[in-house]
Short mmCIF file of C-alpha atoms in Angstrom, two decimals:
data_model
loop_
_atom_site.label_atom_id
_atom_site.label_comp_id
_atom_site.label_asym_id
_atom_site.label_seq_id
_atom_site.Cartn_x
_atom_site.Cartn_y
_atom_site.Cartn_z
CA GLN A 1 10.64 13.86 -7.43
CA VAL A 2 9.39 10.57 -5.65
CA GLN A 3 6.97 8.99 -7.06
CA LEU A 4 4.01 5.55 -6.30
CA VAL A 5 3.64 4.00 -9.12
CA GLU A 6 1.11 1.03 -8.67
CA SER A 7 -0.05 -2.06 -10.52
CA GLY A 8 -1.78 -5.07 -9.58
CA GLY A 9 -5.97 -3.66 -9.67
CA GLY A 10 -8.98 -5.47 -11.54
CA LEU A 11 -11.50 -7.50 -11.00
CA VAL A 12 -11.89 -10.31 -9.21
CA GLN A 13 -14.66 -13.34 -8.00
CA ALA A 14 -15.72 -13.07 -3.75
CA GLY A 15 -12.68 -15.74 -3.10
CA GLY A 16 -10.50 -15.14 -5.61
CA SER A 17 -6.70 -13.50 -5.58
CA LEU A 18 -5.20 -10.25 -6.55
CA ARG A 19 -1.41 -8.87 -5.72
CA LEU A 20 -0.63 -5.19 -5.79
CA SER A 21 2.86 -4.05 -6.02
CA CYS A 22 3.80 -0.35 -5.78
CA ALA A 23 7.51 0.57 -6.49
CA ALA A 24 9.17 3.62 -5.36
CA SER A 25 11.54 6.02 -7.33
CA GLY A 26 13.28 9.42 -8.14
CA ARG A 27 14.93 10.88 -5.12
CA ILE A 28 15.61 9.27 -2.09
CA PHE A 29 17.58 8.72 0.67
CA SER A 30 15.88 6.68 2.36
CA ILE A 31 12.21 5.37 3.06
CA ASN A 32 10.50 4.90 6.88
CA ASP A 33 7.45 3.25 6.85
CA MET A 34 5.87 1.65 3.46
CA GLY A 35 1.93 0.14 3.79
CA TRP A 36 -1.26 0.24 1.32
CA TYR A 37 -4.59 2.37 2.39
CA ARG A 38 -8.02 2.04 -0.17
CA GLN A 39 -10.54 3.91 -0.14
CA ALA A 40 -14.72 2.87 -0.31
CA PRO A 41 -17.40 4.69 -1.72
CA GLY A 42 -19.14 7.95 0.10
CA LYS A 43 -16.35 5.94 3.33
CA GLN A 44 -13.73 7.84 4.42
CA ARG A 45 -9.89 6.35 3.26
CA GLU A 46 -8.65 3.36 5.69
CA VAL A 47 -5.43 1.92 6.62
CA VAL A 48 -5.34 -1.37 5.02
CA ALA A 49 -1.85 -2.64 6.49
CA THR A 50 1.71 -1.29 7.04
CA ILE A 51 4.86 -2.22 6.98
CA ALA A 52 7.99 -1.00 8.42
CA SER A 53 11.61 -0.84 7.01
CA GLY A 54 12.43 -3.35 8.88
CA GLY A 55 9.45 -6.14 8.14
CA ASN A 56 7.39 -5.19 11.31
CA SER A 57 3.47 -5.23 9.66
CA ASN A 58 0.33 -4.37 11.00
CA TYR A 59 -2.78 -5.82 9.80
CA ALA A 60 -6.46 -4.26 10.47
CA ASP A 61 -8.83 -6.45 11.33
CA SER A 62 -10.75 -7.26 8.66
CA VAL A 63 -8.10 -9.06 6.68
CA LYS A 64 -5.97 -10.04 9.11
CA GLY A 65 -6.02 -13.75 7.98
CA ARG A 66 -5.70 -13.23 4.50
CA PHE A 67 -3.70 -9.71 3.06
CA THR A 68 0.10 -9.86 3.29
CA ILE A 69 2.50 -7.74 3.20
CA SER A 70 5.19 -7.54 2.30
CA ARG A 71 9.18 -5.38 0.93
CA ASP A 72 12.50 -4.57 -1.29
CA ASN A 73 14.45 -2.87 0.68
CA ALA A 74 16.84 -3.37 -2.25
CA LYS A 75 14.20 -2.00 -5.14
CA SER A 76 12.23 -0.07 -2.16
CA THR A 77 9.38 -1.92 -2.97
CA VAL A 78 6.33 -2.68 -1.72
CA SER A 79 3.34 -5.36 -2.47
CA LEU A 80 -0.18 -6.95 -0.96
CA GLN A 81 -1.29 -10.36 -1.50
CA MET A 82 -4.82 -10.24 -0.61
CA ASN A 83 -6.23 -13.45 -1.15
CA SER A 84 -9.82 -14.57 0.36
CA LEU A 85 -11.50 -11.59 -0.75
CA LYS A 86 -15.02 -10.69 -0.34
CA PRO A 87 -16.91 -8.25 -2.30
CA GLU A 88 -16.75 -5.23 1.18
CA ASP A 89 -12.58 -5.67 0.01
CA THR A 90 -13.69 -3.28 -3.49
CA ALA A 91 -12.39 -0.26 -2.91
CA VAL A 92 -9.45 2.10 -4.37
CA TYR A 93 -6.46 0.75 -2.63
CA TYR A 94 -3.15 3.85 -2.43
CA CYS A 95 -0.30 2.44 -1.64
CA TYR A 96 1.77 4.93 0.53
CA ALA A 97 5.75 5.60 1.53
CA ASN A 98 7.16 7.82 4.66
CA ILE A 99 10.59 8.74 2.15
CA ARG A 100 13.86 10.95 3.17
CA PRO A 101 14.54 12.27 -0.33
CA THR A 102 18.00 13.47 0.76
CA ILE A 103 19.95 13.85 4.06
CA SER A 104 18.90 17.47 4.47
CA ILE A 105 14.98 17.07 4.32
CA THR A 106 12.98 15.82 6.14
CA TRP A 107 10.30 13.17 6.18
CA ILE A 108 7.44 13.33 3.92
CA ASP A 109 4.03 11.41 3.36
CA TYR A 110 4.13 10.42 -0.73
CA TRP A 111 0.21 8.47 -2.05
CA GLY A 112 0.97 6.94 -5.04
CA GLN A 113 -2.20 7.31 -7.96
CA GLY A 114 -3.95 4.20 -6.48
CA THR A 115 -5.62 1.12 -7.53
CA GLN A 116 -8.87 0.24 -8.47
CA VAL A 117 -9.40 -3.42 -7.09
CA THR A 118 -13.70 -4.83 -7.03
CA VAL A 119 -14.70 -7.70 -5.70
CA SER A 120 -17.57 -9.24 -7.29
CA SER A 121 -20.27 -11.38 -5.65
#
């Protein structure tokens, strides 16, 4: 069984910073892409940032220059440093990982339970 456990959400004032972390654990043979998605009330889940196993990263236009994604392949973790936060960044943030649990099982998308980020104006 694979689990993704997130930490680091909370309440911050506009202009402040937060760092989200996510650790994958369990039966893991290999991890492909990892990333962060978010869902605000009444809106669809949207991609925030993704990072490949080799380190190539992509960001949503709305967070470019403010957020930085990183990963530690040895520890199976992914982090999101969020700076210059805005009220519109308020959402539940979900960790994502594309994982192959064993060599005989194909790639599967896994999700964390979500962590609330609230930015006050």
